[in-house]
Amino acid sequence: MAQVRLESIGKTYPGGVRAVDGVSILIEDGEFIVLVGPSGCGKSTTLRMIAGLEAITDGEIRIGDRRVNDVAARDRDIAMVFQDYALYPHMTVGRNLSFGLLRRRQYSSRLRSLLSGSYRANRRKETGAISDRVARAADVLGLGDLLDRHPRELSGGQRQRVALGRAIVRDPSVFLLDEPLSNLDAKLRGEMRTELRRLHRQLGATMVHVTHDQEEAMTLGDRLVVMKDGIVQQCGPPVELYREPVNRFVASFIGTPEMNFLEGVIEEGGVFTSGSVRIELPKGRWPSVSVGQQVTLGVRPEHLERVADSDAMFTGEAEVVEQLGDRTDVILVNGNHRMTARIASGSGLREGDSASLRADLSQAHLFAVDDGENRIATK
Ligand code: ADP
């Protein structure tokens, strides 16, 4: 296993698209890192540059203690798993698992035996080692009973497991996973997430995983790298990104339903106002804000509760009420304002009813109204 170090790497595609810009990440040996962000933010390009499938325009990539900028993909000691599995349809599962190794070995063992003159003995030994590896990977992934089937005789989840198995048998320093769960239905995706976590624990492998799905990223990653327009916005453990997003983009991207944002101004007495909404901010929580400053208040749906009208910070009409069993998601509308709240079930709230909400301001955020929309520091 190995550490991966990206130092200010960048990619400009022919035609001038700057897909990745100044990305620096130190991925620790054995860490599970997830690159996450909306479509087109540069995640796959970053992954493909680590893999060596895409040349880098600037910066440096190191795998272990080796600078790999100019090392060919096949010599980087990585294994990549793709969204579309890329299995050989005419080969059995067992053959799919061993094929890459056999092909790779053929060349090196022929070369060595030509030099040593013991082609047959070498070949037997290496074939034995390969079947051991295949058997172990099949065991880890529960593929033992499927080794004689063809890909068309497998479910989507099983196919993805074979694709993972093919990476495992190579025993690479680094696993690179490009949206490997995107083709699976929701339930299978959940199962495969658990499986990937288990696999990571079991192998102790360095893994870099790409997804546009923030929930998948949160559940899988030791750390997440949130990207936008080719630039890293924030890098940290899931809970840190959830609790302390550095800017409005990260705040809105992490968490479902999405955080509510109210654009307004700070008035005398530390009162935040946005149209008809007036909220008295806790004294001293945001020491740097001043009267007249334009700010955005961010409140997560789960930090809102339904209260009596007299305690309300926000009152509106329920436009949508989604009963989810253990909880209810509602969207309240009042003029230009919309607030999503996640409230306890069983309140009997129906679409069209009026309801009042109160926010837990100790969990709320203020963002500056400027280019970066950075989070304003709390005390
Ligand atoms: P993501 O994986 O986050 O969806 P990509 O890394 O695939 O994003 O793409 C980042 C940007 O680079 C996008 O604007 C995309 O259109 C562009 N891009 C990707 N591949 C190429 C290419 N081969 N040639 C030109 N532009 C590309």
GROMACS .gro file of C-alpha atoms and ligand atoms in nm:
model
  406
    1MET     CA    1   0.000   0.000   0.000
    2ALA     CA    2   0.112   0.356  -0.050
    3GLN     CA    3   0.065   0.722   0.013
    4VAL     CA    4  -0.046   0.938  -0.280
    5ARG     CA    5   0.063   1.298  -0.297
    6LEU     CA    6  -0.089   1.548  -0.538
    7GLU     CA    7   0.102   1.873  -0.553
    8SER     CA    8  -0.071   2.162  -0.731
    9ILE     CA    9  -0.181   1.941  -1.016
   10GLY     CA   10  -0.368   2.094  -1.304
   11LYS     CA   11  -0.519   1.988  -1.634
   12THR     CA   12  -0.599   2.201  -1.934
   13TYR     CA   13  -0.762   2.000  -2.212
   14PRO     CA   14  -0.683   2.080  -2.572
   15GLY     CA   15  -0.928   2.355  -2.660
   16GLY     CA   16  -0.856   2.534  -2.335
   17VAL     CA   17  -1.093   2.380  -2.077
   18ARG     CA   18  -0.923   2.413  -1.739
   19ALA     CA   19  -1.070   2.097  -1.583
   20VAL     CA   20  -0.847   2.078  -1.273
   21ASP     CA   21  -0.669   2.371  -1.115
   22GLY     CA   22  -0.404   2.362  -0.843
   23VAL     CA   23  -0.525   2.052  -0.661
   24SER     CA   24  -0.307   1.953  -0.365
   25ILE     CA   25  -0.404   1.654  -0.152
   26LEU     CA   26  -0.199   1.422   0.063
   27ILE     CA   27  -0.371   1.082   0.068
   28GLU     CA   28  -0.238   0.877   0.356
   29ASP     CA   29  -0.136   0.516   0.323
   30GLY     CA   30  -0.448   0.305   0.383
   31GLU     CA   31  -0.688   0.599   0.367
   32PHE     CA   32  -1.028   0.598   0.193
   33ILE     CA   33  -1.058   0.932   0.014
   34VAL     CA   34  -1.367   1.036  -0.180
   35LEU     CA   35  -1.357   1.304  -0.448
   36VAL     CA   36  -1.705   1.451  -0.465
   37GLY     CA   37  -1.877   1.736  -0.643
   38PRO     CA   38  -2.131   1.810  -0.915
   39SER     CA   39  -2.089   1.681  -1.268
   40GLY     CA   40  -1.804   1.853  -1.452
   41CYS     CA   41  -1.613   1.966  -1.141
   42GLY     CA   42  -1.299   1.773  -1.238
   43LYS     CA   43  -1.322   1.461  -1.018
   44SER     CA   44  -1.275   1.203  -1.294
   45THR     CA   45  -0.998   1.402  -1.456
   46THR     CA   46  -0.816   1.409  -1.120
   47LEU     CA   47  -0.861   1.034  -1.079
   48ARG     CA   48  -0.750   0.964  -1.434
   49MET     CA   49  -0.439   1.174  -1.380
   50ILE     CA   50  -0.352   0.965  -1.073
   51ALA     CA   51  -0.411   0.653  -1.285
   52GLY     CA   52  -0.190   0.781  -1.563
   53LEU     CA   53  -0.474   0.768  -1.818
   54GLU     CA   54  -0.457   1.144  -1.861
   55ALA     CA   55  -0.138   1.349  -1.883
   56ILE     CA   56  -0.108   1.627  -1.629
   57THR     CA   57  -0.053   1.981  -1.746
   58ASP     CA   58   0.120   2.107  -1.433
   59GLY     CA   59   0.214   1.995  -1.084
   60GLU     CA   60   0.346   1.668  -0.953
   61ILE     CA   61   0.201   1.330  -0.855
   62ARG     CA   62   0.385   1.093  -0.622
   63ILE     CA   63   0.277   0.738  -0.539
   64GLY     CA   64   0.479   0.609  -0.246
   65ASP     CA   65   0.818   0.770  -0.283
   66ARG     CA   66   0.808   0.770  -0.661
   67ARG     CA   67   0.732   1.068  -0.883
   68VAL     CA   68   0.496   0.920  -1.144
   69ASN     CA   69   0.428   1.214  -1.376
   70ASP     CA   70   0.599   1.033  -1.660
   71VAL     CA   71   0.535   0.673  -1.554
   72ALA     CA   72   0.296   0.478  -1.779
   73ALA     CA   73  -0.039   0.370  -1.631
   74ARG     CA   74   0.052  -0.001  -1.629
   75ASP     CA   75   0.367   0.071  -1.429
   76ARG     CA   76   0.202   0.278  -1.156
   77ASP     CA   77   0.093  -0.019  -0.944
   78ILE     CA   78  -0.268   0.097  -0.931
   79ALA     CA   79  -0.595  -0.080  -1.014
   80MET     CA   80  -0.897   0.104  -1.143
   81VAL     CA   81  -1.264   0.008  -1.117
   82PHE     CA   82  -1.511   0.173  -1.353
   83GLN     CA   83  -1.881   0.244  -1.346
   84ASP     CA   84  -1.951   0.015  -1.641
   85TYR     CA   85  -1.758  -0.284  -1.493
   86ALA     CA   86  -1.568  -0.342  -1.821
   87LEU     CA   87  -1.582  -0.723  -1.787
   88TYR     CA   88  -1.497  -0.953  -2.078
   89PRO     CA   89  -1.840  -1.091  -2.179
   90HIS     CA   90  -1.709  -1.415  -2.335
   91MET     CA   91  -1.501  -1.516  -2.031
   92THR     CA   92  -1.618  -1.680  -1.711
   93VAL     CA   93  -1.592  -1.496  -1.381
   94GLY     CA   94  -1.281  -1.697  -1.289
   95ARG     CA   95  -1.117  -1.616  -1.620
   96ASN     CA   96  -1.214  -1.249  -1.586
   97LEU     CA   97  -1.041  -1.243  -1.251
   98SER     CA   98  -0.720  -1.408  -1.365
   99PHE     CA   99  -0.687  -1.281  -1.720
  100GLY     CA  100  -0.510  -0.953  -1.647
  101LEU     CA  101  -0.257  -1.127  -1.424
  102LEU     CA  102  -0.196  -1.409  -1.671
  103ARG     CA  103  -0.133  -1.169  -1.954
  104ARG     CA  104   0.095  -0.955  -1.744
  105ARG     CA  105   0.288  -1.257  -1.616
  106GLN     CA  106   0.325  -1.421  -1.953
  107TYR     CA  107   0.552  -1.149  -2.071
  108SER     CA  108   0.765  -1.119  -1.759
  109SER     CA  109   0.795  -1.494  -1.702
  110ARG     CA  110   0.888  -1.560  -2.063
  111LEU     CA  111   1.153  -1.300  -2.041
  112ARG     CA  112   1.290  -1.435  -1.716
  113SER     CA  113   1.285  -1.798  -1.827
  114LEU     CA  114   1.459  -1.711  -2.149
  115LEU     CA  115   1.731  -1.572  -1.931
  116SER     CA  116   1.729  -1.859  -1.682
  117GLY     CA  117   1.631  -2.135  -1.925
  118SER     CA  118   1.353  -2.279  -1.707
  119TYR     CA  119   1.039  -2.159  -1.881
  120ARG     CA  120   0.807  -2.446  -1.783
  121ALA     CA  121   0.893  -2.452  -1.412
  122ASN     CA  122   0.852  -2.077  -1.380
  123ARG     CA  123   0.526  -2.083  -1.564
  124ARG     CA  124   0.381  -2.355  -1.340
  125LYS     CA  125   0.482  -2.167  -1.027
  126GLU     CA  126   0.334  -1.841  -1.144
  127THR     CA  127   0.007  -1.997  -1.259
  128GLY     CA  128  -0.025  -2.153  -0.913
  129ALA     CA  129   0.028  -1.816  -0.745
  130ILE     CA  130  -0.235  -1.659  -0.969
  131SER     CA  131  -0.499  -1.921  -0.885
  132ASP     CA  132  -0.427  -1.865  -0.515
  133ARG     CA  133  -0.487  -1.495  -0.557
  134VAL     CA  134  -0.807  -1.550  -0.755
  135ALA     CA  135  -0.935  -1.792  -0.490
  136ARG     CA  136  -0.861  -1.541  -0.214
  137ALA     CA  137  -1.030  -1.250  -0.396
  138ALA     CA  138  -1.333  -1.469  -0.475
  139ASP     CA  139  -1.349  -1.560  -0.110
  140VAL     CA  140  -1.327  -1.201   0.016
  141LEU     CA  141  -1.609  -1.100  -0.220
  142GLY     CA  142  -1.826  -1.408  -0.189
  143LEU     CA  143  -1.784  -1.500  -0.556
  144GLY     CA  144  -1.682  -1.862  -0.494
  145ASP     CA  145  -1.999  -2.012  -0.643
  146LEU     CA  146  -1.999  -1.788  -0.947
  147LEU     CA  147  -1.654  -1.859  -1.091
  148ASP     CA  148  -1.791  -2.063  -1.384
  149ARG     CA  149  -2.063  -1.820  -1.485
  150HIS     CA  150  -2.043  -1.559  -1.758
  151PRO     CA  151  -2.108  -1.189  -1.688
  152ARG     CA  152  -2.449  -1.203  -1.860
  153GLU     CA  153  -2.557  -1.458  -1.597
  154LEU     CA  154  -2.483  -1.216  -1.310
  155SER     CA  155  -2.681  -0.939  -1.142
  156GLY     CA  156  -2.550  -0.583  -1.151
  157GLY     CA  157  -2.418  -0.612  -0.798
  158GLN     CA  158  -2.240  -0.937  -0.875
  159ARG     CA  159  -2.083  -0.788  -1.186
  160GLN     CA  160  -1.953  -0.495  -0.987
  161ARG     CA  161  -1.812  -0.738  -0.735
  162VAL     CA  162  -1.625  -0.919  -1.013
  163ALA     CA  163  -1.486  -0.584  -1.129
  164LEU     CA  164  -1.368  -0.519  -0.773
  165GLY     CA  165  -1.225  -0.871  -0.756
  166ARG     CA  166  -1.024  -0.806  -1.068
  167ALA     CA  167  -0.869  -0.506  -0.896
  168ILE     CA  168  -0.803  -0.702  -0.576
  169VAL     CA  169  -0.616  -0.988  -0.746
  170ARG     CA  170  -0.366  -0.738  -0.876
  171ASP     CA  171  -0.281  -0.644  -0.518
  172PRO     CA  172  -0.213  -0.284  -0.616
  173SER     CA  173  -0.068  -0.006  -0.399
  174VAL     CA  174  -0.372   0.210  -0.470
  175PHE     CA  175  -0.732   0.139  -0.575
  176LEU     CA  176  -0.897   0.401  -0.794
  177LEU     CA  177  -1.276   0.378  -0.814
  178ASP     CA  178  -1.461   0.588  -1.072
  179GLU     CA  179  -1.833   0.603  -0.981
  180PRO     CA  180  -1.837   0.224  -0.934
  181LEU     CA  181  -2.183   0.217  -0.775
  182SER     CA  182  -2.369   0.452  -1.010
  183ASN     CA  183  -2.522   0.179  -1.225
  184LEU     CA  184  -2.678  -0.004  -0.931
  185ASP     CA  185  -3.028   0.050  -0.795
  186ALA     CA  186  -3.066   0.227  -0.461
  187LYS     CA  187  -3.087  -0.084  -0.244
  188LEU     CA  188  -2.789  -0.254  -0.405
  189ARG     CA  189  -2.593   0.067  -0.389
  190GLY     CA  190  -2.647   0.069  -0.014
  191GLU     CA  191  -2.530  -0.290   0.015
  192MET     CA  192  -2.224  -0.234  -0.200
  193ARG     CA  193  -2.131   0.070   0.010
  194THR     CA  194  -2.120  -0.149   0.319
  195GLU     CA  195  -1.921  -0.403   0.123
  196LEU     CA  196  -1.669  -0.146   0.003
  197ARG     CA  197  -1.615  -0.024   0.359
  198ARG     CA  198  -1.562  -0.379   0.479
  199LEU     CA  199  -1.325  -0.448   0.193
  200HIS     CA  200  -1.129  -0.136   0.274
  201ARG     CA  201  -1.095  -0.242   0.637
  202GLN     CA  202  -0.998  -0.594   0.541
  203LEU     CA  203  -0.740  -0.497   0.279
  204GLY     CA  204  -0.608  -0.189   0.458
  205ALA     CA  205  -0.578  -0.044   0.109
  206THR     CA  206  -0.537   0.313  -0.007
  207MET     CA  207  -0.855   0.392  -0.199
  208VAL     CA  208  -0.956   0.695  -0.402
  209HIS     CA  209  -1.324   0.694  -0.494
  210VAL     CA  210  -1.509   0.935  -0.720
  211THR     CA  211  -1.881   1.009  -0.690
  212HIS     CA  212  -2.127   1.292  -0.747
  213ASP     CA  213  -2.347   1.152  -0.469
  214GLN     CA  214  -2.279   1.333  -0.141
  215GLU     CA  215  -2.453   1.066   0.065
  216GLU     CA  216  -2.232   0.794  -0.084
  217ALA     CA  217  -1.929   1.015  -0.018
  218MET     CA  218  -2.031   1.076   0.345
  219THR     CA  219  -2.085   0.707   0.418
  220LEU     CA  220  -1.767   0.584   0.247
  221GLY     CA  221  -1.489   0.834   0.300
  222ASP     CA  222  -1.244   0.870   0.585
  223ARG     CA  223  -1.207   1.213   0.427
  224LEU     CA  224  -1.393   1.390   0.148
  225VAL     CA  225  -1.251   1.628  -0.107
  226VAL     CA  226  -1.529   1.860  -0.226
  227MET     CA  227  -1.455   2.007  -0.569
  228LYS     CA  228  -1.614   2.278  -0.779
  229ASP     CA  229  -1.493   2.412  -1.116
  230GLY     CA  230  -1.169   2.214  -1.091
  231ILE     CA  231  -1.081   2.362  -0.752
  232VAL     CA  232  -1.082   2.194  -0.412
  233GLN     CA  233  -1.329   2.374  -0.186
  234GLN     CA  234  -1.273   2.175   0.130
  235CYS     CA  235  -1.107   1.855   0.241
  236GLY     CA  236  -1.190   1.683   0.568
  237PRO     CA  237  -1.377   1.409   0.751
  238PRO     CA  238  -1.752   1.390   0.671
  239VAL     CA  239  -1.869   1.527   1.004
  240GLU     CA  240  -1.636   1.825   0.979
  241LEU     CA  241  -1.776   1.916   0.637
  242TYR     CA  242  -2.127   1.883   0.771
  243ARG     CA  243  -2.066   2.091   1.083
  244GLU     CA  244  -1.815   2.343   0.957
  245PRO     CA  245  -1.852   2.392   0.584
  246VAL     CA  246  -1.604   2.659   0.471
  247ASN     CA  247  -1.844   2.825   0.230
  248ARG     CA  248  -2.198   2.829   0.101
  249PHE     CA  249  -2.119   2.585  -0.181
  250VAL     CA  250  -1.997   2.313   0.055
  251ALA     CA  251  -2.282   2.388   0.296
  252SER     CA  252  -2.541   2.336   0.023
  253PHE     CA  253  -2.368   2.034  -0.131
  254ILE     CA  254  -2.330   1.833   0.191
  255GLY     CA  255  -2.648   1.717   0.366
  256THR     CA  256  -2.998   1.622   0.252
  257PRO     CA  257  -3.240   1.783   0.230
  258GLU     CA  258  -3.027   2.080   0.138
  259MET     CA  259  -2.955   2.359   0.386
  260ASN     CA  260  -3.195   2.657   0.375
  261PHE     CA  261  -3.042   2.992   0.285
  262LEU     CA  262  -3.198   3.327   0.372
  263GLU     CA  263  -3.037   3.636   0.224
  264GLY     CA  264  -3.061   3.942   0.443
  265VAL     CA  265  -2.896   4.214   0.644
  266ILE     CA  266  -2.780   4.269   1.002
  267GLU     CA  267  -2.977   4.543   1.178
  268GLU     CA  268  -2.941   4.726   1.510
  269GLY     CA  269  -2.935   4.493   1.807
  270GLY     CA  270  -2.793   4.204   1.604
  271VAL     CA  271  -3.122   4.125   1.435
  272PHE     CA  272  -3.103   3.942   1.103
  273THR     CA  273  -3.378   4.052   0.867
  274SER     CA  274  -3.481   3.912   0.535
  275GLY     CA  275  -3.805   4.064   0.410
  276SER     CA  276  -4.068   3.991   0.671
  277VAL     CA  277  -3.844   3.744   0.853
  278ARG     CA  278  -3.674   3.886   1.164
  279ILE     CA  279  -3.443   3.666   1.368
  280GLU     CA  280  -3.254   3.781   1.674
  281LEU     CA  281  -2.906   3.629   1.653
  282PRO     CA  282  -2.739   3.490   1.966
  283LYS     CA  283  -2.523   3.763   2.122
  284GLY     CA  284  -2.153   3.730   2.046
  285ARG     CA  285  -2.179   3.418   1.827
  286TRP     CA  286  -2.059   3.602   1.517
  287PRO     CA  287  -1.833   3.871   1.666
  288SER     CA  288  -1.717   4.012   1.333
  289VAL     CA  289  -2.055   4.104   1.182
  290SER     CA  290  -2.161   4.466   1.185
  291VAL     CA  291  -2.483   4.659   1.141
  292GLY     CA  292  -2.572   4.703   0.777
  293GLN     CA  293  -2.373   4.399   0.661
  294GLN     CA  294  -2.530   4.177   0.394
  295VAL     CA  295  -2.520   3.813   0.499
  296THR     CA  296  -2.679   3.478   0.419
  297LEU     CA  297  -2.818   3.276   0.708
  298GLY     CA  298  -2.792   2.899   0.662
  299VAL     CA  299  -3.010   2.657   0.859
  300ARG     CA  300  -3.028   2.282   0.800
  301PRO     CA  301  -3.379   2.131   0.778
  302GLU     CA  302  -3.299   1.903   1.074
  303HIS     CA  303  -3.224   2.206   1.293
  304LEU     CA  304  -3.574   2.347   1.256
  305GLU     CA  305  -3.860   2.249   1.481
  306ARG     CA  306  -4.228   2.316   1.472
  307VAL     CA  307  -4.341   2.556   1.743
  308ALA     CA  308  -4.643   2.760   1.855
  309ASP     CA  309  -4.699   3.075   1.647
  310SER     CA  310  -4.586   3.296   1.939
  311ASP     CA  311  -4.237   3.137   1.931
  312ALA     CA  312  -4.201   3.142   1.553
  313MET     CA  313  -3.901   3.265   1.357
  314PHE     CA  314  -4.073   3.170   1.034
  315THR     CA  315  -4.435   3.102   0.951
  316GLY     CA  316  -4.554   2.971   0.618
  317GLU     CA  317  -4.794   2.751   0.431
  318ALA     CA  318  -4.704   2.385   0.384
  319GLU     CA  319  -4.658   2.340   0.011
  320VAL     CA  320  -4.519   1.988   0.032
  321VAL     CA  321  -4.550   1.736   0.316
  322GLU     CA  322  -4.352   1.414   0.274
  323GLN     CA  323  -4.422   1.144   0.530
  324LEU     CA  324  -4.108   0.933   0.561
  325GLY     CA  325  -4.222   0.715   0.848
  326ASP     CA  326  -3.982   0.811   1.123
  327ARG     CA  327  -3.986   1.177   1.021
  328THR     CA  328  -4.165   1.424   0.797
  329ASP     CA  329  -4.007   1.665   0.549
  330VAL     CA  330  -4.210   1.978   0.483
  331ILE     CA  331  -4.159   2.278   0.260
  332LEU     CA  332  -4.313   2.596   0.399
  333VAL     CA  333  -4.365   2.895   0.173
  334ASN     CA  334  -4.414   3.258   0.270
  335GLY     CA  335  -4.383   3.514  -0.010
  336ASN     CA  336  -4.039   3.472  -0.166
  337HIS     CA  337  -3.917   3.255   0.118
  338ARG     CA  338  -3.914   2.876   0.116
  339MET     CA  339  -3.797   2.671   0.410
  340THR     CA  340  -3.751   2.297   0.419
  341ALA     CA  341  -3.786   2.144   0.764
  342ARG     CA  342  -3.740   1.792   0.888
  343ILE     CA  343  -3.984   1.752   1.173
  344ALA     CA  344  -4.113   1.472   1.391
  345SER     CA  345  -4.380   1.251   1.238
  346GLY     CA  346  -4.733   1.236   1.365
  347SER     CA  347  -4.792   1.610   1.379
  348GLY     CA  348  -5.089   1.579   1.147
  349LEU     CA  349  -4.961   1.862   0.929
  350ARG     CA  350  -5.120   1.860   0.585
  351GLU     CA  351  -5.045   2.040   0.262
  352GLY     CA  352  -5.211   2.381   0.271
  353ASP     CA  353  -5.189   2.412   0.653
  354SER     CA  354  -5.003   2.697   0.812
  355ALA     CA  355  -4.710   2.611   1.040
  356SER     CA  356  -4.447   2.789   1.245
  357LEU     CA  357  -4.081   2.702   1.278
  358ARG     CA  358  -3.797   2.787   1.509
  359ALA     CA  359  -3.428   2.731   1.430
  360ASP     CA  360  -3.161   2.606   1.663
  361LEU     CA  361  -2.927   2.899   1.600
  362SER     CA  362  -2.637   2.731   1.778
  363GLN     CA  363  -2.621   2.508   1.466
  364ALA     CA  364  -2.683   2.782   1.210
  365HIS     CA  365  -2.423   2.947   0.988
  366LEU     CA  366  -2.370   3.293   0.843
  367PHE     CA  367  -2.207   3.335   0.504
  368ALA     CA  368  -2.054   3.646   0.354
  369VAL     CA  369  -2.226   3.785   0.045
  370ASP     CA  370  -1.931   3.805  -0.196
  371ASP     CA  371  -1.752   3.587  -0.453
  372GLY     CA  372  -1.637   3.315  -0.219
  373GLU     CA  373  -1.944   3.325   0.009
  374ASN     CA  374  -1.724   3.204   0.292
  375ARG     CA  375  -1.860   3.108   0.628
  376ILE     CA  376  -1.831   3.387   0.885
  377ALA     CA  377  -1.632   3.276   1.188
  378THR     CA  378  -1.814   3.199   1.510
  379LYS     CA  379  -1.680   3.254   1.857
  380ADP     P1  380  -1.649   1.517  -1.335
  380ADP     O1  381  -1.582   1.385  -1.326
  380ADP     O2  382  -1.642   1.593  -1.207
  380ADP     O3  383  -1.788   1.510  -1.388
  380ADP     P2  384  -1.460   1.570  -1.547
  380ADP     O4  385  -1.328   1.557  -1.482
  380ADP     O5  386  -1.507   1.455  -1.629
  380ADP     O6  387  -1.568   1.610  -1.437
  380ADP     O7  388  -1.460   1.699  -1.639
  380ADP     C1  389  -1.413   1.826  -1.595
  380ADP     C2  390  -1.425   1.927  -1.709
  380ADP     O8  391  -1.337   1.891  -1.814
  380ADP     C3  392  -1.562   1.935  -1.769
  380ADP     O9  393  -1.585   2.070  -1.803
  380ADP     C4  394  -1.551   1.849  -1.893
  380ADP    O10  395  -1.640   1.893  -1.991
  380ADP     C5  396  -1.408   1.872  -1.934
  380ADP     N1  397  -1.351   1.754  -2.003
  380ADP     C6  398  -1.345   1.627  -1.957
  380ADP     N2  399  -1.284   1.546  -2.044
  380ADP     C7  400  -1.248   1.624  -2.149
  380ADP     C8  401  -1.178   1.601  -2.274
  380ADP     N3  402  -1.132   1.479  -2.306
  380ADP     N4  403  -1.160   1.706  -2.357
  380ADP     C9  404  -1.206   1.831  -2.325
  380ADP     N5  405  -1.270   1.859  -2.210
  380ADP    C10  406  -1.290   1.759  -2.123
   0.00000   0.00000   0.00000
